[in-house]
Structure formats: structure tokens, C-alpha cells
CSV table of C-alpha atoms in Angstrom, one decimal:
chain,number,residue,atom,x,y,z
A,1,UNK,CA,-78.3,-37.0,165.8
A,2,UNK,CA,-78.3,-34.3,168.2
A,3,UNK,CA,-76.6,-32.1,167.0
A,4,UNK,CA,-77.6,-28.0,169.0
A,5,UNK,CA,-76.0,-25.6,170.0
A,6,UNK,CA,-74.7,-27.2,173.3
A,7,UNK,CA,-72.2,-30.4,173.5
A,8,UNK,CA,-73.8,-34.0,173.0
A,9,UNK,CA,-74.2,-35.8,175.9
A,10,UNK,CA,-73.3,-39.2,177.2
A,11,UNK,CA,-77.2,-39.4,176.1
A,12,UNK,CA,-77.1,-38.5,173.1
A,13,UNK,CA,-74.2,-41.6,172.3
A,14,UNK,CA,-76.4,-43.7,174.0
A,15,UNK,CA,-79.8,-43.4,171.7
A,16,UNK,CA,-77.5,-43.6,169.2
A,17,UNK,CA,-75.9,-46.5,169.5
A,18,UNK,CA,-79.1,-48.2,171.4
A,19,UNK,CA,-77.8,-48.6,174.5
A,20,UNK,CA,-78.0,-47.9,178.3
A,21,UNK,CA,-76.4,-44.7,179.7
A,22,UNK,CA,-74.4,-47.2,181.6
A,23,UNK,CA,-73.3,-49.2,178.7
A,24,UNK,CA,-71.6,-46.0,177.6
A,25,UNK,CA,-69.4,-45.7,180.7
A,26,UNK,CA,-68.7,-49.5,181.1
A,27,UNK,CA,-67.3,-49.1,176.8
A,28,UNK,CA,-65.9,-45.2,177.3
A,29,UNK,CA,-64.2,-45.9,180.5
A,30,UNK,CA,-63.1,-49.0,179.3
A,31,UNK,CA,-64.5,-51.4,181.9
A,32,UNK,CA,-67.2,-53.5,179.3
A,33,UNK,CA,-64.8,-56.1,178.9
A,34,UNK,CA,-67.1,-59.2,180.6
A,35,UNK,CA,-70.3,-57.4,180.7
A,36,UNK,CA,-70.5,-56.0,177.0
A,37,UNK,CA,-70.4,-57.4,173.7
A,38,UNK,CA,-67.5,-56.2,171.2
A,39,UNK,CA,-69.8,-55.3,168.3
A,40,UNK,CA,-71.8,-53.1,171.3
A,41,UNK,CA,-68.6,-51.2,172.5
A,42,UNK,CA,-68.1,-50.8,169.2
A,43,UNK,CA,-70.9,-49.6,167.9
A,44,UNK,CA,-70.7,-47.1,171.2
A,45,UNK,CA,-67.3,-45.7,170.4
A,46,UNK,CA,-68.7,-45.1,166.3
A,47,UNK,CA,-71.7,-43.3,168.0
A,48,UNK,CA,-69.2,-41.3,170.2
A,49,UNK,CA,-67.2,-39.9,167.5
A,50,UNK,CA,-69.8,-39.4,165.1
A,51,UNK,CA,-71.4,-36.7,167.3
A,52,UNK,CA,-67.7,-35.6,169.0
A,53,UNK,CA,-68.5,-36.4,172.2
A,54,UNK,CA,-66.2,-36.7,175.5
A,55,UNK,CA,-66.9,-36.8,178.8
A,56,UNK,CA,-67.3,-34.0,180.8
A,57,UNK,CA,-63.8,-33.8,182.4
A,58,UNK,CA,-64.5,-32.6,185.6
A,59,UNK,CA,-66.9,-34.8,186.4
A,60,UNK,CA,-65.4,-37.4,184.8
A,61,UNK,CA,-62.4,-37.0,186.8
A,62,UNK,CA,-64.9,-37.1,190.3
A,63,UNK,CA,-66.1,-40.1,189.3
A,64,UNK,CA,-63.8,-42.0,187.8
A,65,UNK,CA,-59.8,-40.2,188.7
A,66,UNK,CA,-57.7,-38.8,185.5
A,67,UNK,CA,-56.4,-41.5,182.8
A,68,UNK,CA,-53.0,-39.6,183.3
A,69,UNK,CA,-52.3,-39.8,179.5
A,70,UNK,CA,-51.0,-37.1,177.4
A,71,UNK,CA,-51.3,-37.7,173.6
A,72,UNK,CA,-48.0,-35.8,172.1
A,73,UNK,CA,-48.5,-35.1,167.8
A,74,UNK,CA,-45.0,-35.0,166.1
A,75,UNK,CA,-45.2,-34.8,162.5
A,76,UNK,CA,-42.3,-37.8,162.5
A,77,UNK,CA,-40.7,-40.2,164.9
A,78,UNK,CA,-37.6,-40.8,162.5
A,79,UNK,CA,-36.2,-37.3,163.4
A,80,UNK,CA,-33.9,-37.1,166.3
A,81,UNK,CA,-35.4,-34.0,167.2
A,82,UNK,CA,-38.5,-34.9,168.3
A,83,UNK,CA,-37.1,-37.9,170.4
A,84,UNK,CA,-36.2,-35.5,172.4
A,85,UNK,CA,-39.1,-33.0,172.7
A,86,UNK,CA,-40.7,-36.9,174.1
A,87,UNK,CA,-38.2,-37.7,176.3
A,88,UNK,CA,-38.1,-34.6,177.9
A,89,UNK,CA,-42.3,-34.5,178.4
A,90,UNK,CA,-42.1,-38.2,179.0
A,91,UNK,CA,-39.4,-37.3,182.4
A,92,UNK,CA,-42.0,-34.4,183.5
A,93,UNK,CA,-44.9,-36.5,182.9
A,94,UNK,CA,-43.7,-39.2,185.1
A,95,UNK,CA,-43.1,-37.3,188.0
A,96,UNK,CA,-46.6,-35.9,187.9
A,97,UNK,CA,-48.3,-39.7,187.3
A,98,UNK,CA,-48.9,-39.2,184.2
A,99,UNK,CA,-48.2,-41.8,181.1
A,100,UNK,CA,-47.3,-40.0,177.2
A,101,UNK,CA,-48.7,-41.3,174.1
A,102,UNK,CA,-46.8,-40.8,170.9
A,103,UNK,CA,-49.1,-40.1,167.6
A,104,UNK,CA,-47.0,-40.1,163.9
A,105,UNK,CA,-48.3,-37.9,161.2
A,106,UNK,CA,-45.5,-38.8,158.8
A,107,UNK,CA,-43.7,-36.3,156.9
A,108,UNK,CA,-46.2,-34.1,158.5
A,109,UNK,CA,-48.4,-34.5,155.3
A,110,UNK,CA,-51.2,-36.3,157.1
A,111,UNK,CA,-52.4,-38.6,159.9
A,112,UNK,CA,-51.7,-42.1,160.8
A,113,UNK,CA,-54.6,-44.4,162.1
A,114,UNK,CA,-55.9,-43.2,165.3
A,115,UNK,CA,-54.7,-44.9,168.4
A,116,UNK,CA,-57.5,-44.7,170.2
A,117,UNK,CA,-61.2,-45.2,169.6
A,118,UNK,CA,-62.6,-42.6,170.5
A,119,UNK,CA,-59.9,-39.7,171.9
A,120,UNK,CA,-61.8,-37.5,174.2
A,121,UNK,CA,-62.3,-40.8,176.7
A,122,UNK,CA,-59.0,-41.6,176.2
A,123,UNK,CA,-56.6,-38.6,177.2
A,124,UNK,CA,-55.9,-35.7,179.6
A,125,UNK,CA,-54.3,-33.5,177.0
A,126,UNK,CA,-52.4,-33.2,174.0
A,127,UNK,CA,-49.1,-31.6,173.2
A,128,UNK,CA,-48.8,-31.4,169.1
A,129,UNK,CA,-45.9,-29.9,166.7
A,130,UNK,CA,-47.8,-27.5,164.6
A,131,UNK,CA,-46.0,-29.6,161.4
A,132,UNK,CA,-48.1,-31.8,162.7
A,133,UNK,CA,-51.1,-29.6,163.1
A,134,UNK,CA,-53.5,-31.1,160.7
A,135,UNK,CA,-53.7,-34.6,162.3
A,136,UNK,CA,-55.6,-33.1,165.9
A,137,UNK,CA,-58.8,-32.8,163.1
A,138,UNK,CA,-58.5,-36.5,162.8
A,139,UNK,CA,-58.6,-37.5,166.0
A,140,UNK,CA,-60.7,-34.2,167.0
A,141,UNK,CA,-58.0,-33.2,169.8
A,142,UNK,CA,-58.1,-29.6,169.7
A,143,UNK,CA,-61.1,-30.4,171.6
A,144,UNK,CA,-59.3,-31.5,174.8
A,145,UNK,CA,-56.9,-29.1,176.3
A,146,UNK,CA,-54.1,-28.2,174.0
A,147,UNK,CA,-50.7,-27.1,173.8
A,148,UNK,CA,-48.5,-26.2,170.6
A,149,UNK,CA,-45.0,-26.1,170.6
A,150,UNK,CA,-43.5,-23.9,167.7
A,151,UNK,CA,-47.1,-21.9,166.6
A,152,UNK,CA,-47.7,-18.6,166.2
A,153,UNK,CA,-49.1,-17.6,169.6
A,154,UNK,CA,-51.4,-15.3,167.7
A,155,UNK,CA,-53.6,-17.8,166.1
A,156,UNK,CA,-52.8,-20.5,168.3
A,157,UNK,CA,-55.2,-23.4,168.4
A,158,UNK,CA,-54.0,-24.4,171.8
A,159,UNK,CA,-54.3,-23.3,175.4
A,160,UNK,CA,-50.7,-22.5,175.6
A,161,UNK,CA,-48.0,-21.8,173.6
A,162,UNK,CA,-44.4,-22.9,173.8
A,163,UNK,CA,-41.5,-22.0,171.2
A,164,UNK,CA,-38.3,-21.8,170.5
A,165,UNK,CA,-36.5,-18.5,170.2
A,166,UNK,CA,-36.1,-19.4,166.7
A,167,UNK,CA,-36.1,-15.8,165.3
A,168,UNK,CA,-33.0,-15.3,167.7
A,169,UNK,CA,-31.5,-18.6,165.4
A,170,UNK,CA,-32.3,-17.0,162.5
A,171,UNK,CA,-30.5,-13.6,163.4
A,172,UNK,CA,-27.8,-15.2,165.4
A,173,UNK,CA,-27.4,-17.1,162.0
A,174,UNK,CA,-26.9,-13.9,159.7
A,175,UNK,CA,-25.0,-12.0,161.9
A,176,UNK,CA,-22.3,-14.6,161.9
A,177,UNK,CA,-22.2,-15.3,158.4
A,178,UNK,CA,-22.3,-11.2,158.2
A,179,UNK,CA,-19.4,-10.4,160.3
A,180,UNK,CA,-17.1,-13.4,158.3
A,181,UNK,CA,-17.7,-11.1,155.4
A,182,UNK,CA,-20.4,-13.1,153.2
A,183,UNK,CA,-22.6,-11.5,150.9
A,184,UNK,CA,-24.4,-13.5,148.5
A,185,UNK,CA,-26.5,-16.6,150.2
A,186,UNK,CA,-28.4,-19.6,149.5
A,187,UNK,CA,-31.5,-20.3,152.0
A,188,UNK,CA,-32.1,-24.0,151.5
A,189,UNK,CA,-36.0,-23.9,152.7
A,190,UNK,CA,-37.6,-26.2,154.7
A,191,UNK,CA,-40.7,-27.2,152.1
A,192,UNK,CA,-43.0,-27.7,155.1
A,193,UNK,CA,-46.0,-25.1,155.9
A,194,UNK,CA,-45.3,-24.3,159.2
A,195,UNK,CA,-44.4,-21.1,161.3
A,196,UNK,CA,-41.5,-22.1,162.6
A,197,UNK,CA,-39.6,-22.2,158.7
A,198,UNK,CA,-41.9,-19.3,158.4
A,199,UNK,CA,-39.9,-17.2,160.9
A,200,UNK,CA,-37.3,-18.3,160.5
A,201,UNK,CA,-37.3,-17.4,156.1
A,202,UNK,CA,-38.3,-13.5,157.8
A,203,UNK,CA,-35.8,-12.9,160.1
A,204,UNK,CA,-33.4,-14.2,157.8
A,205,UNK,CA,-33.8,-11.8,154.6
A,206,UNK,CA,-34.6,-8.7,157.3
A,207,UNK,CA,-31.7,-9.0,158.6
A,208,UNK,CA,-29.0,-10.1,155.2
A,209,UNK,CA,-31.4,-7.1,152.9
A,210,UNK,CA,-30.3,-4.1,155.9
A,211,UNK,CA,-26.9,-4.8,154.6
A,212,UNK,CA,-25.9,-2.7,150.9
A,213,UNK,CA,-24.3,-5.4,148.2
A,214,UNK,CA,-26.2,-8.5,150.0
A,215,UNK,CA,-28.5,-11.1,148.1
A,216,UNK,CA,-30.7,-13.6,148.9
A,217,UNK,CA,-31.8,-17.3,147.6
A,218,UNK,CA,-34.3,-19.4,148.6
A,219,UNK,CA,-34.3,-23.1,147.2
A,220,UNK,CA,-37.6,-25.1,148.8
A,221,UNK,CA,-36.5,-28.6,149.3
A,222,UNK,CA,-38.4,-31.8,151.1
A,223,UNK,CA,-36.8,-32.5,154.4
A,224,UNK,CA,-34.0,-35.0,153.3
A,225,UNK,CA,-31.1,-35.3,151.7
A,226,UNK,CA,-31.2,-36.3,148.9
A,227,UNK,CA,-34.3,-33.6,148.3
A,228,UNK,CA,-31.4,-31.2,150.1
A,229,UNK,CA,-28.3,-32.8,147.4
A,230,UNK,CA,-31.3,-32.1,144.5
A,231,UNK,CA,-32.3,-28.0,145.6
A,232,UNK,CA,-28.8,-27.7,146.2
A,233,UNK,CA,-26.7,-28.3,143.2
A,234,UNK,CA,-30.3,-26.8,141.0
A,235,UNK,CA,-29.8,-23.5,142.6
A,236,UNK,CA,-25.5,-23.6,142.6
A,237,UNK,CA,-25.6,-23.8,138.5
A,238,UNK,CA,-28.6,-21.2,138.4
A,239,UNK,CA,-27.1,-17.7,136.9
A,240,UNK,CA,-25.7,-14.8,138.3
A,241,UNK,CA,-23.6,-14.6,141.9
A,242,UNK,CA,-22.6,-18.1,143.1
A,243,UNK,CA,-23.6,-17.7,147.1
A,244,UNK,CA,-21.0,-18.2,149.2
A,245,UNK,CA,-23.0,-19.5,152.2
A,246,UNK,CA,-26.1,-21.3,152.7
A,247,UNK,CA,-28.0,-21.1,155.1
A,248,UNK,CA,-30.6,-24.1,155.8
A,249,UNK,CA,-33.3,-25.2,158.2
A,250,UNK,CA,-32.4,-28.6,159.6
A,251,UNK,CA,-28.5,-30.0,159.7
A,252,UNK,CA,-30.1,-33.2,157.7
A,253,UNK,CA,-30.7,-30.4,154.6
A,254,UNK,CA,-27.2,-29.2,155.3
A,255,UNK,CA,-26.0,-32.7,154.7
A,256,UNK,CA,-27.4,-32.5,151.1
A,257,UNK,CA,-25.5,-29.4,150.6
A,258,UNK,CA,-22.1,-30.7,151.2
A,259,UNK,CA,-22.4,-33.2,149.0
A,260,UNK,CA,-23.7,-30.8,146.0
A,261,UNK,CA,-20.8,-29.3,146.8
A,262,UNK,CA,-18.3,-31.9,146.9
A,263,UNK,CA,-19.9,-33.0,143.6
A,264,UNK,CA,-20.0,-29.3,142.0
A,265,UNK,CA,-15.6,-29.9,143.4
A,266,UNK,CA,-16.2,-26.4,146.4
A,267,UNK,CA,-14.6,-27.2,149.5
A,268,UNK,CA,-16.5,-27.0,152.7
A,269,UNK,CA,-15.9,-24.2,154.4
A,270,UNK,CA,-13.7,-22.4,151.8
A,271,UNK,CA,-15.4,-21.6,149.1
A,272,UNK,CA,-18.8,-22.4,150.4
A,273,UNK,CA,-20.0,-21.9,153.9
A,274,UNK,CA,-23.0,-24.4,155.6
A,275,UNK,CA,-25.2,-23.8,158.8
A,276,UNK,CA,-27.9,-25.7,159.7
A,277,UNK,CA,-30.0,-25.8,162.9
A,278,UNK,CA,-31.3,-28.7,165.5
A,279,UNK,CA,-27.5,-29.5,166.4
A,280,UNK,CA,-28.3,-33.4,166.3
A,281,UNK,CA,-25.7,-36.1,166.7
A,282,UNK,CA,-25.1,-35.9,162.7
A,283,UNK,CA,-23.9,-32.2,163.1
A,284,UNK,CA,-20.8,-33.4,164.0
A,285,UNK,CA,-21.1,-36.3,162.4
A,286,UNK,CA,-19.7,-34.2,159.3
A,287,UNK,CA,-16.5,-33.0,158.0
A,288,UNK,CA,-15.9,-30.3,158.7
A,289,UNK,CA,-18.1,-30.0,161.8
A,290,UNK,CA,-21.3,-28.2,161.1
A,291,UNK,CA,-21.8,-24.5,162.8
A,292,UNK,CA,-25.6,-24.9,163.9
A,293,UNK,CA,-28.1,-23.6,165.7
A,294,UNK,CA,-28.7,-25.9,168.6
A,295,UNK,CA,-32.2,-26.3,170.1
A,296,UNK,CA,-32.2,-27.7,173.4
A,297,UNK,CA,-34.8,-30.6,172.5
A,298,UNK,CA,-35.5,-32.0,176.2
A,299,UNK,CA,-36.1,-28.9,177.2
A,300,UNK,CA,-38.4,-28.0,174.7
A,301,UNK,CA,-41.0,-31.7,175.8
A,302,UNK,CA,-40.8,-30.4,179.5
A,303,UNK,CA,-42.2,-27.1,178.8
A,304,UNK,CA,-44.7,-28.3,177.0
A,305,UNK,CA,-46.0,-30.6,179.3
A,306,UNK,CA,-45.2,-28.4,182.3
A,307,UNK,CA,-47.5,-25.8,180.4
A,308,UNK,CA,-49.6,-28.8,179.6
A,309,UNK,CA,-49.7,-29.6,183.7
A,310,UNK,CA,-51.1,-25.6,183.9
A,311,UNK,CA,-53.5,-25.7,182.0
A,312,UNK,CA,-55.0,-29.3,183.2
A,313,UNK,CA,-54.6,-27.2,187.1
A,314,UNK,CA,-56.5,-24.2,185.3
A,315,UNK,CA,-53.6,-21.9,185.6
A,316,UNK,CA,-51.7,-19.9,182.6
A,317,UNK,CA,-48.5,-21.0,182.0
A,318,UNK,CA,-46.0,-17.7,182.9
A,319,UNK,CA,-42.0,-19.4,181.1
A,320,UNK,CA,-41.3,-17.1,177.5
A,321,UNK,CA,-39.6,-18.7,174.9
A,322,UNK,CA,-36.7,-20.9,175.3
A,323,UNK,CA,-33.3,-19.6,174.8
A,324,UNK,CA,-31.5,-20.9,171.5
A,325,UNK,CA,-27.3,-20.9,170.7
A,326,UNK,CA,-25.4,-21.0,167.9
A,327,UNK,CA,-22.6,-23.2,167.8
A,328,UNK,CA,-20.1,-22.2,165.7
A,329,UNK,CA,-17.8,-25.2,164.1
A,330,UNK,CA,-15.7,-26.1,161.0
A,331,UNK,CA,-18.1,-25.4,158.7
A,332,UNK,CA,-18.2,-21.6,158.2
A,333,UNK,CA,-15.4,-19.2,157.3
A,334,UNK,CA,-14.6,-16.0,155.6
A,335,UNK,CA,-15.7,-16.1,151.8
A,336,UNK,CA,-12.9,-17.1,149.6
A,337,UNK,CA,-11.3,-15.3,146.9
A,338,UNK,CA,-12.5,-17.7,143.8
């Protein structure tokens, strides 16, 4: 395999697969059917994968035109928030003649099966959530024009980053609860290594500890109602002052806290105020309705796609972080006397 300082060429792929360069072009351009055998086509794709080969974008665009396809890498398709991100991205993509293909990395832990024999040959670019960044390596998506969502701008893999102002969301939650008089806090933190959750924890800690007489405990939980229920039960039973406010990294986690509180005879919000993040449909299905930080998932997806279009055109995206809004509902109140 030719792995020098220069990137592999179609000639290298042809040599490795034992075919002509024309055959390589047919296979990676998806025009091989009826002209190249399936066995040969697979051999070419395997050689391209092994070499890390992708066609030169500028040359390919001149010869074949764009594939007009973008990959959206998300942690899970079952999450309502990321369904909104897809909807927003697909809407902008359609306006510019692009299609969006979803690539789920289940629970942000590992990649799903590769949806393309050679991602580099089949895609014009990638939009990826930092919670699913590990999946990029599996498809060599980090070698394509890339926009990262929810990613540290100072260490992003992408040519551009698009972020919600999640730090301000954490500040809004802390200010709201402190103003109500809460001093003992529990942070139910998502057990997912991600920049966005690190930011929430850092901002919440800074705001709470800036006020004298406060305490803040952290309990980590899987991103599930059952996991949140177990973590909240353990934390509420721990020695020391019982928290009067629980700050959850996600609305789904808040539902677990509601169940834990009910099992211990605690009322929301009389005995325990609870907050979430996302403002998905679940937030208003809970009783009382949940105080939460509203994240505009569709706008997030739109901005991600617009940023990728800018990268593809050689421009630098200029939009700042997307504002977020604390929606105050019935799950928060001043701490009771009990």
C-alpha cells in the first residue's frame, strides 16, 4: 500500500485492487453496474477503504458534479431533540439541492454499521454531534468537510462548529433557583463524555458556589428514565442536607427524578424543585409541567447545514451561538419549610 506523505490516488487503488483506473472511477462513482462485476466492485471498495482514499473534491466536482449528499451523525435516532436537528438540517439542505442521510451512533458509545462502502466517495460533507464523534473515525468522516455540533471551538475536529449557548442555559437555571431561595442542589448529570455536558456542570458549579451557604452534589446517570430514577433515589437517601432543587441535564432525566420523589413521599415542587434541558414534548406531559431550558433543535440543524454549505463554498461561517431560553413552569418554587 502506498502510504507516503501524499494522499493515496486512484492509481494506488487500482494497483491494490488489480484493476484499471477506469474501473475505480466507475465503482466509486457508483456507475459500475453492468460494466464491472460485483466481486470486482467490492474489491475496489475494500482497497479504497484500506488506503483511506477519497476522490479529490475539486476534480470530482468538475467531472461528475456533487453527489449532493450530507451525512448527519447523531448519538441516537430515538431522541426527540436530534429528530428536530435532522428536520432543520434537511429543510436547508433541500433548499440547496442536497439530501441528508442519518448515521446513528447508538447512545453515543459506538458506531452503527457503515452506511457507505466508501463514505469519502459517497458524501460531500458531514455534520456531527460531539456526542457521536467516535463514529467519525469508523467511516473516516473526519477526512471530509466537517461541521461539529455541540463541540469545543478551541479543539473541534471540524472546519466549523455550531453551538447552542448552553452555558447561558445553565446560568439561567442557577439564577432562577437561587432567586427562589434554594441553597442545596443536586445535579443529575448525564454519564456521557461530551463538551456540552462539561459546560453545563462547570457553569452550574460556578454560579451556585458563588453564593454563600450553598451546597452542590453531583450524581451521574445513564441517559434514561430508569437510570435517572436509580441515581436520584441513591442521592436523595445520601447523608447530609437533602437537596431542595434537582438540576437535570435532560428532560428525560427529570422524569426519573419525579418518580424517585414520589416513591419517597416528596412533592414537586413543594418539597423538591426540578429542572430539565431541551423542552421536548415530555416536559409538558409531566405533572406538574417541567421548568426547562428550551433548545431550538430545528434551528440548530439549520445552522449546522448552513455552516457546512459555507465550508463547501470556501467561506467562514459567521453566526454566533444560538440563544436558549428558560421556560418556567410548575416544577419549581421556593423551598418548603420541611
